[in-house]
Amino acid sequence: EVQLLESGGGLVQPGGSLRLSCAASGFTFSNYAMSWVRQAPGKGLEWVSGISGSGGSTYYADSVRGRFTISRDNFKNTLYLQMESLRAEDTAAYYCAKAIIAVGGPKYFQHWGQGTLVTVSS
Amino acid sequence: IVMTQTPLSLSVTPGQPASFSCKSSQSLLHSDGKTYLYWYLQKPGQSPQLLIYEVSSRFSGVPDRFSGSGSGTDFTLKISRVEAEDVGVYYCMQGIHLPLTFGGGTKVEIK
């Protein structure tokens, strides 16, 4: 059974930093791309970032490019999202997702974690 | 790519069918002949779950009362007989170009 467990969320001041983690199990982690998707309170879904299985390719939404960094440790089966220069509009539940991100092919999310809440407020 | 879903909400009697629409601002037909349109359901208090991939293929474990159809820019998700466990928000998503984008969602409630 695929399991994705996010951690690292919390309250941070505007301009601050936070690192999210996602521990994966139940599948061969290095064989799959991974992604982060967020959902502001009471709002819809927004794709944030993605990374290939090897970690060699990374992708970002314009809203976070230059502020967020996605990475992975295939030995620890863990996905990360380093978030810098946080803004109030980054307040959201952040979900990690087991993904298919094929260059020149389909891109979608097969399984999702339960999410971790990030609140940016003074 | 902008994804637009209608209606915003739907109230359905158990056992009755339900149908909702998703339109994309660009064709989701890839040069490989496949169409990269996906449907997700987010039940209350839960994370989203994949229902349908590539327009009409049900993901593992998804009941056959769910069906997807459409082509190009116009897509439909149908529930043949709504059950109480089907409540939540249904999102469509395009998977052809980055950034991946979702529709605003259709909220389904039970009468």
PDB file of C-alpha atoms in Angstrom:
ATOM      1  CA  GLU A   1       0.000   0.000   0.000  1.00  0.00           C
ATOM      2  CA  VAL A   2       1.306   3.420  -0.986  1.00  0.00           C
ATOM      3  CA  GLN A   3       1.801   5.698   2.010  1.00  0.00           C
ATOM      4  CA  LEU A   4       2.905   9.312   1.946  1.00  0.00           C
ATOM      5  CA  LEU A   5       3.386  11.123   5.231  1.00  0.00           C
ATOM      6  CA  GLU A   6       4.072  14.852   5.192  1.00  0.00           C
ATOM      7  CA  SER A   7       5.615  16.772   8.070  1.00  0.00           C
ATOM      8  CA  GLY A   8       7.235  20.107   8.801  1.00  0.00           C
ATOM      9  CA  GLY A   9       4.298  22.462   8.519  1.00  0.00           C
ATOM     10  CA  GLY A  10       3.569  25.166  11.042  1.00  0.00           C
ATOM     11  CA  LEU A  11       3.296  28.880  11.705  1.00  0.00           C
ATOM     12  CA  VAL A  12       5.997  31.091  10.196  1.00  0.00           C
ATOM     13  CA  GLN A  13       6.336  34.848   9.850  1.00  0.00           C
ATOM     14  CA  PRO A  14       6.311  36.561   6.450  1.00  0.00           C
ATOM     15  CA  GLY A  15       9.783  36.402   4.956  1.00  0.00           C
ATOM     16  CA  GLY A  16      10.595  33.279   6.932  1.00  0.00           C
ATOM     17  CA  SER A  17      11.595  29.779   5.854  1.00  0.00           C
ATOM     18  CA  LEU A  18      10.275  26.286   6.344  1.00  0.00           C
ATOM     19  CA  ARG A  19      11.216  22.817   5.102  1.00  0.00           C
ATOM     20  CA  LEU A  20       8.547  20.231   4.412  1.00  0.00           C
ATOM     21  CA  SER A  21       9.265  16.513   4.265  1.00  0.00           C
ATOM     22  CA  CYS A  22       7.303  13.609   2.828  1.00  0.00           C
ATOM     23  CA  ALA A  23       8.191  10.060   3.855  1.00  0.00           C
ATOM     24  CA  ALA A  24       7.168   7.527   1.246  1.00  0.00           C
ATOM     25  CA  SER A  25       6.599   3.776   1.499  1.00  0.00           C
ATOM     26  CA  GLY A  26       4.838   0.970  -0.316  1.00  0.00           C
ATOM     27  CA  PHE A  27       6.463   1.534  -3.706  1.00  0.00           C
ATOM     28  CA  THR A  28       9.909   1.832  -5.293  1.00  0.00           C
ATOM     29  CA  PHE A  29      10.458   5.507  -4.545  1.00  0.00           C
ATOM     30  CA  SER A  30      13.242   6.156  -7.046  1.00  0.00           C
ATOM     31  CA  ASN A  31      11.095   4.862  -9.920  1.00  0.00           C
ATOM     32  CA  TYR A  32       8.548   7.650  -9.590  1.00  0.00           C
ATOM     33  CA  ALA A  33       8.421  11.377  -9.969  1.00  0.00           C
ATOM     34  CA  MET A  34       7.032  13.237  -6.996  1.00  0.00           C
ATOM     35  CA  SER A  35       5.217  16.500  -6.641  1.00  0.00           C
ATOM     36  CA  TRP A  36       3.865  19.059  -4.202  1.00  0.00           C
ATOM     37  CA  VAL A  37       0.346  20.439  -4.554  1.00  0.00           C
ATOM     38  CA  ARG A  38      -1.178  23.015  -2.225  1.00  0.00           C
ATOM     39  CA  GLN A  39      -4.646  24.107  -1.231  1.00  0.00           C
ATOM     40  CA  ALA A  40      -5.318  27.441   0.421  1.00  0.00           C
ATOM     41  CA  PRO A  41      -8.036  27.328   3.098  1.00  0.00           C
ATOM     42  CA  GLY A  42     -11.419  26.877   1.426  1.00  0.00           C
ATOM     43  CA  LYS A  43      -9.891  27.093  -2.046  1.00  0.00           C
ATOM     44  CA  GLY A  44      -9.003  24.792  -4.913  1.00  0.00           C
ATOM     45  CA  LEU A  45      -5.861  22.874  -5.811  1.00  0.00           C
ATOM     46  CA  GLU A  46      -2.645  24.450  -7.076  1.00  0.00           C
ATOM     47  CA  TRP A  47       0.342  22.504  -8.385  1.00  0.00           C
ATOM     48  CA  VAL A  48       3.541  23.820  -6.814  1.00  0.00           C
ATOM     49  CA  SER A  49       6.530  21.750  -7.901  1.00  0.00           C
ATOM     50  CA  GLY A  50       7.659  18.404  -9.286  1.00  0.00           C
ATOM     51  CA  ILE A  51      10.824  16.322  -9.457  1.00  0.00           C
ATOM     52  CA  SER A  52      11.872  13.352 -11.571  1.00  0.00           C
ATOM     53  CA  GLY A  53      12.624   9.956 -10.057  1.00  0.00           C
ATOM     54  CA  SER A  54      16.364  10.501 -10.229  1.00  0.00           C
ATOM     55  CA  GLY A  55      16.093  14.054  -8.956  1.00  0.00           C
ATOM     56  CA  GLY A  56      17.815  15.322 -12.065  1.00  0.00           C
ATOM     57  CA  SER A  57      14.857  17.339 -13.330  1.00  0.00           C
ATOM     58  CA  THR A  58      12.819  19.790 -11.313  1.00  0.00           C
ATOM     59  CA  TYR A  59       9.765  21.862 -12.195  1.00  0.00           C
ATOM     60  CA  TYR A  60       8.098  24.842 -10.521  1.00  0.00           C
ATOM     61  CA  ALA A  61       4.992  26.954 -10.743  1.00  0.00           C
ATOM     62  CA  ASP A  62       5.729  30.598 -11.529  1.00  0.00           C
ATOM     63  CA  SER A  63       4.280  31.604  -8.151  1.00  0.00           C
ATOM     64  CA  VAL A  64       7.076  29.828  -6.249  1.00  0.00           C
ATOM     65  CA  ARG A  65       9.998  29.703  -8.677  1.00  0.00           C
ATOM     66  CA  GLY A  66      13.095  31.206  -7.099  1.00  0.00           C
ATOM     67  CA  ARG A  67      11.683  30.885  -3.568  1.00  0.00           C
ATOM     68  CA  PHE A  68      10.957  27.150  -3.232  1.00  0.00           C
ATOM     69  CA  THR A  69      13.340  24.247  -3.885  1.00  0.00           C
ATOM     70  CA  ILE A  70      12.194  20.662  -4.334  1.00  0.00           C
ATOM     71  CA  SER A  71      14.591  17.796  -3.678  1.00  0.00           C
ATOM     72  CA  ARG A  72      14.562  14.125  -2.797  1.00  0.00           C
ATOM     73  CA  ASP A  73      16.692  11.523  -1.038  1.00  0.00           C
ATOM     74  CA  ASN A  74      16.177   8.183  -2.723  1.00  0.00           C
ATOM     75  CA  PHE A  75      18.096   6.372   0.017  1.00  0.00           C
ATOM     76  CA  LYS A  76      15.754   7.714   2.676  1.00  0.00           C
ATOM     77  CA  ASN A  77      12.631   7.517   0.450  1.00  0.00           C
ATOM     78  CA  THR A  78      11.892  11.122   1.333  1.00  0.00           C
ATOM     79  CA  LEU A  79      10.755  14.160  -0.626  1.00  0.00           C
ATOM     80  CA  TYR A  80      11.472  17.718   0.502  1.00  0.00           C
ATOM     81  CA  LEU A  81      10.259  21.212  -0.180  1.00  0.00           C
ATOM     82  CA  GLN A  82      12.462  24.046   1.058  1.00  0.00           C
ATOM     83  CA  MET A  83      10.400  27.212   1.219  1.00  0.00           C
ATOM     84  CA  GLU A  84      12.047  30.634   1.510  1.00  0.00           C
ATOM     85  CA  SER A  85      10.760  34.213   1.549  1.00  0.00           C
ATOM     86  CA  LEU A  86       7.330  33.006   2.550  1.00  0.00           C
ATOM     87  CA  ARG A  87       4.323  35.208   1.924  1.00  0.00           C
ATOM     88  CA  ALA A  88       0.813  35.275   3.347  1.00  0.00           C
ATOM     89  CA  GLU A  89      -0.476  33.860   0.063  1.00  0.00           C
ATOM     90  CA  ASP A  90       1.634  30.727   0.607  1.00  0.00           C
ATOM     91  CA  THR A  91      -0.667  29.778   3.476  1.00  0.00           C
ATOM     92  CA  ALA A  92      -2.126  26.400   2.522  1.00  0.00           C
ATOM     93  CA  ALA A  93      -2.236  22.686   3.132  1.00  0.00           C
ATOM     94  CA  TYR A  94       0.675  21.168   1.251  1.00  0.00           C
ATOM     95  CA  TYR A  95       0.205  17.696  -0.178  1.00  0.00           C
ATOM     96  CA  CYS A  96       2.941  15.487  -1.534  1.00  0.00           C
ATOM     97  CA  ALA A  97       1.929  13.221  -4.357  1.00  0.00           C
ATOM     98  CA  LYS A  98       3.334  10.216  -6.141  1.00  0.00           C
ATOM     99  CA  ALA A  99       3.351  11.398  -9.707  1.00  0.00           C
ATOM    100  CA  ILE A 100       3.825  10.530 -13.309  1.00  0.00           C
ATOM    101  CA  ILE A 101       5.772  13.314 -15.022  1.00  0.00           C
ATOM    102  CA  ALA A 102       6.756  12.090 -18.453  1.00  0.00           C
ATOM    103  CA  VAL A 103       8.694  14.397 -20.755  1.00  0.00           C
ATOM    104  CA  GLY A 104       6.510  14.625 -23.821  1.00  0.00           C
ATOM    105  CA  GLY A 105       3.881  12.500 -22.129  1.00  0.00           C
ATOM    106  CA  PRO A 106       1.334  12.416 -19.340  1.00  0.00           C
ATOM    107  CA  LYS A 107       1.721  14.280 -16.077  1.00  0.00           C
ATOM    108  CA  TYR A 108      -0.563  13.486 -13.150  1.00  0.00           C
ATOM    109  CA  PHE A 109      -0.797  12.407  -9.526  1.00  0.00           C
ATOM    110  CA  GLN A 110      -1.581   8.824  -8.595  1.00  0.00           C
ATOM    111  CA  HIS A 111      -1.551   8.980  -4.805  1.00  0.00           C
ATOM    112  CA  TRP A 112      -1.644  11.811  -2.298  1.00  0.00           C
ATOM    113  CA  GLY A 113      -0.561  12.228   1.284  1.00  0.00           C
ATOM    114  CA  GLN A 114      -2.796  13.687   3.980  1.00  0.00           C
ATOM    115  CA  GLY A 115      -1.121  17.086   3.856  1.00  0.00           C
ATOM    116  CA  THR A 116       0.665  19.429   6.223  1.00  0.00           C
ATOM    117  CA  LEU A 117      -0.594  22.938   7.000  1.00  0.00           C
ATOM    118  CA  VAL A 118       1.638  25.960   6.490  1.00  0.00           C
ATOM    119  CA  THR A 119       0.462  29.269   7.930  1.00  0.00           C
ATOM    120  CA  VAL A 120       2.344  32.447   7.075  1.00  0.00           C
ATOM    121  CA  SER A 121       1.336  35.207   9.445  1.00  0.00           C
ATOM    122  CA  SER A 122       2.831  37.766  11.793  1.00  0.00           C
TER     123      SER A 122
ATOM    124  CA  ILE B   1      -4.172  26.165 -19.670  1.00  0.00           C
ATOM    125  CA  VAL B   2      -7.354  27.334 -17.910  1.00  0.00           C
ATOM    126  CA  MET B   3      -9.740  24.636 -16.724  1.00  0.00           C
ATOM    127  CA  THR B   4     -13.381  25.602 -16.163  1.00  0.00           C
ATOM    128  CA  GLN B   5     -15.846  23.373 -14.345  1.00  0.00           C
ATOM    129  CA  THR B   6     -19.628  23.599 -14.204  1.00  0.00           C
ATOM    130  CA  PRO B   7     -21.762  23.620 -12.194  1.00  0.00           C
ATOM    131  CA  LEU B   8     -20.136  24.962  -9.033  1.00  0.00           C
ATOM    132  CA  SER B   9     -22.346  22.713  -6.942  1.00  0.00           C
ATOM    133  CA  LEU B  10     -24.855  19.934  -7.375  1.00  0.00           C
ATOM    134  CA  SER B  11     -27.365  18.373  -4.996  1.00  0.00           C
ATOM    135  CA  VAL B  12     -28.281  14.802  -5.908  1.00  0.00           C
ATOM    136  CA  THR B  13     -30.745  12.238  -4.630  1.00  0.00           C
ATOM    137  CA  PRO B  14     -29.099   8.895  -3.783  1.00  0.00           C
ATOM    138  CA  GLY B  15     -29.575   6.415  -6.589  1.00  0.00           C
ATOM    139  CA  GLN B  16     -29.943   9.137  -9.200  1.00  0.00           C
ATOM    140  CA  PRO B  17     -27.343   9.970 -11.858  1.00  0.00           C
ATOM    141  CA  ALA B  18     -25.093  13.009 -11.787  1.00  0.00           C
ATOM    142  CA  SER B  19     -23.057  14.655 -14.477  1.00  0.00           C
ATOM    143  CA  PHE B  20     -20.650  17.560 -14.526  1.00  0.00           C
ATOM    144  CA  SER B  21     -18.583  19.337 -17.070  1.00  0.00           C
ATOM    145  CA  CYS B  22     -14.978  20.430 -17.516  1.00  0.00           C
ATOM    146  CA  LYS B  23     -13.678  22.615 -20.337  1.00  0.00           C
ATOM    147  CA  SER B  24     -10.059  23.443 -21.128  1.00  0.00           C
ATOM    148  CA  SER B  25      -8.804  26.593 -22.845  1.00  0.00           C
ATOM    149  CA  GLN B  26      -6.603  24.475 -25.148  1.00  0.00           C
ATOM    150  CA  SER B  27      -6.918  21.017 -26.606  1.00  0.00           C
ATOM    151  CA  LEU B  28      -5.614  18.286 -24.326  1.00  0.00           C
ATOM    152  CA  LEU B  29      -5.000  15.937 -27.242  1.00  0.00           C
ATOM    153  CA  HIS B  30      -1.317  15.021 -27.353  1.00  0.00           C
ATOM    154  CA  SER B  31       0.599  14.176 -30.519  1.00  0.00           C
ATOM    155  CA  ASP B  32       0.779  10.589 -29.230  1.00  0.00           C
ATOM    156  CA  GLY B  33      -2.972  10.336 -29.725  1.00  0.00           C
ATOM    157  CA  LYS B  34      -3.850  10.322 -26.038  1.00  0.00           C
ATOM    158  CA  THR B  35      -5.786  13.018 -24.199  1.00  0.00           C
ATOM    159  CA  TYR B  36      -4.410  14.007 -20.812  1.00  0.00           C
ATOM    160  CA  LEU B  37      -7.462  14.888 -18.754  1.00  0.00           C
ATOM    161  CA  TYR B  38      -7.854  13.622 -15.182  1.00  0.00           C
ATOM    162  CA  TRP B  39     -10.606  13.649 -12.538  1.00  0.00           C
ATOM    163  CA  TYR B  40     -10.028  13.743  -8.780  1.00  0.00           C
ATOM    164  CA  LEU B  41     -12.428  13.552  -5.863  1.00  0.00           C
ATOM    165  CA  GLN B  42     -11.695  15.267  -2.571  1.00  0.00           C
ATOM    166  CA  LYS B  43     -14.015  13.916   0.090  1.00  0.00           C
ATOM    167  CA  PRO B  44     -14.687  16.134   3.134  1.00  0.00           C
ATOM    168  CA  GLY B  45     -11.621  16.363   5.358  1.00  0.00           C
ATOM    169  CA  GLN B  46      -9.532  14.158   3.079  1.00  0.00           C
ATOM    170  CA  SER B  47      -6.861  14.556   0.456  1.00  0.00           C
ATOM    171  CA  PRO B  48      -7.765  14.239  -3.222  1.00  0.00           C
ATOM    172  CA  GLN B  49      -7.902  10.821  -4.830  1.00  0.00           C
ATOM    173  CA  LEU B  50      -7.511   9.908  -8.488  1.00  0.00           C
ATOM    174  CA  LEU B  51     -10.718   8.658 -10.099  1.00  0.00           C
ATOM    175  CA  ILE B  52     -10.203   8.837 -13.863  1.00  0.00           C
ATOM    176  CA  TYR B  53      -7.083   9.161 -15.987  1.00  0.00           C
ATOM    177  CA  GLU B  54      -6.749   9.954 -19.695  1.00  0.00           C
ATOM    178  CA  VAL B  55     -10.395  10.976 -20.006  1.00  0.00           C
ATOM    179  CA  SER B  56     -12.087   7.642 -19.437  1.00  0.00           C
ATOM    180  CA  SER B  57      -9.877   5.066 -17.666  1.00  0.00           C
ATOM    181  CA  ARG B  58     -10.857   4.294 -14.087  1.00  0.00           C
ATOM    182  CA  PHE B  59      -7.997   4.185 -11.580  1.00  0.00           C
ATOM    183  CA  SER B  60      -7.463   1.103  -9.443  1.00  0.00           C
ATOM    184  CA  GLY B  61     -10.357   0.476  -7.056  1.00  0.00           C
ATOM    185  CA  VAL B  62     -12.689   3.103  -8.528  1.00  0.00           C
ATOM    186  CA  PRO B  63     -16.268   1.803  -8.808  1.00  0.00           C
ATOM    187  CA  ASP B  64     -17.675   1.356 -12.295  1.00  0.00           C
ATOM    188  CA  ARG B  65     -20.514   3.783 -11.566  1.00  0.00           C
ATOM    189  CA  PHE B  66     -17.950   6.494 -12.399  1.00  0.00           C
ATOM    190  CA  SER B  67     -17.308   7.141 -16.076  1.00  0.00           C
ATOM    191  CA  GLY B  68     -15.496   9.824 -18.010  1.00  0.00           C
ATOM    192  CA  SER B  69     -15.918  10.967 -21.568  1.00  0.00           C
ATOM    193  CA  GLY B  70     -15.017  13.775 -23.910  1.00  0.00           C
ATOM    194  CA  SER B  71     -12.364  14.937 -26.304  1.00  0.00           C
ATOM    195  CA  GLY B  72     -10.317  17.960 -27.235  1.00  0.00           C
ATOM    196  CA  THR B  73     -11.472  20.653 -24.851  1.00  0.00           C
ATOM    197  CA  ASP B  74     -14.808  19.349 -23.532  1.00  0.00           C
ATOM    198  CA  PHE B  75     -15.092  16.628 -20.932  1.00  0.00           C
ATOM    199  CA  THR B  76     -17.734  15.056 -18.697  1.00  0.00           C
ATOM    200  CA  LEU B  77     -17.707  12.959 -15.550  1.00  0.00           C
ATOM    201  CA  LYS B  78     -20.806  10.886 -14.888  1.00  0.00           C
ATOM    202  CA  ILE B  79     -21.935   8.974 -11.834  1.00  0.00           C
ATOM    203  CA  SER B  80     -24.573   6.450 -12.874  1.00  0.00           C
ATOM    204  CA  ARG B  81     -26.121   6.117  -9.402  1.00  0.00           C
ATOM    205  CA  VAL B  82     -24.906   8.464  -6.707  1.00  0.00           C
ATOM    206  CA  GLU B  83     -24.151   7.005  -3.308  1.00  0.00           C
ATOM    207  CA  ALA B  84     -23.710   8.822  -0.013  1.00  0.00           C
ATOM    208  CA  GLU B  85     -19.935   8.199  -0.094  1.00  0.00           C
ATOM    209  CA  ASP B  86     -19.640  10.163  -3.356  1.00  0.00           C
ATOM    210  CA  VAL B  87     -20.028  13.543  -1.618  1.00  0.00           C
ATOM    211  CA  GLY B  88     -17.140  15.940  -1.984  1.00  0.00           C
ATOM    212  CA  VAL B  89     -15.519  18.201  -4.521  1.00  0.00           C
ATOM    213  CA  TYR B  90     -14.665  16.877  -7.966  1.00  0.00           C
ATOM    214  CA  TYR B  91     -11.726  18.459  -9.763  1.00  0.00           C
ATOM    215  CA  CYS B  92     -10.604  18.039 -13.339  1.00  0.00           C
ATOM    216  CA  MET B  93      -6.941  18.554 -14.190  1.00  0.00           C
ATOM    217  CA  GLN B  94      -4.974  18.865 -17.397  1.00  0.00           C
ATOM    218  CA  GLY B  95      -1.803  16.814 -17.616  1.00  0.00           C
ATOM    219  CA  ILE B  96      -0.452  17.818 -21.015  1.00  0.00           C
ATOM    220  CA  HIS B  97       1.583  20.926 -20.196  1.00  0.00           C
ATOM    221  CA  LEU B  98       3.328  22.355 -17.170  1.00  0.00           C
ATOM    222  CA  PRO B  99       2.161  24.073 -15.067  1.00  0.00           C
ATOM    223  CA  LEU B 100      -0.451  21.430 -14.315  1.00  0.00           C
ATOM    224  CA  THR B 101      -3.743  23.185 -13.715  1.00  0.00           C
ATOM    225  CA  PHE B 102      -6.994  22.241 -12.034  1.00  0.00           C
ATOM    226  CA  GLY B 103     -10.549  23.371 -12.519  1.00  0.00           C
ATOM    227  CA  GLY B 104     -12.250  25.189  -9.692  1.00  0.00           C
ATOM    228  CA  GLY B 105     -14.191  22.099  -8.676  1.00  0.00           C
ATOM    229  CA  THR B 106     -17.802  20.920  -8.533  1.00  0.00           C
ATOM    230  CA  LYS B 107     -19.170  20.299  -5.042  1.00  0.00           C
ATOM    231  CA  VAL B 108     -21.557  17.363  -4.824  1.00  0.00           C
ATOM    232  CA  GLU B 109     -23.986  17.102  -1.948  1.00  0.00           C
ATOM    233  CA  ILE B 110     -26.646  14.553  -1.147  1.00  0.00           C
ATOM    234  CA  LYS B 111     -30.265  15.671  -0.890  1.00  0.00           C
TER     235      LYS B 111
END
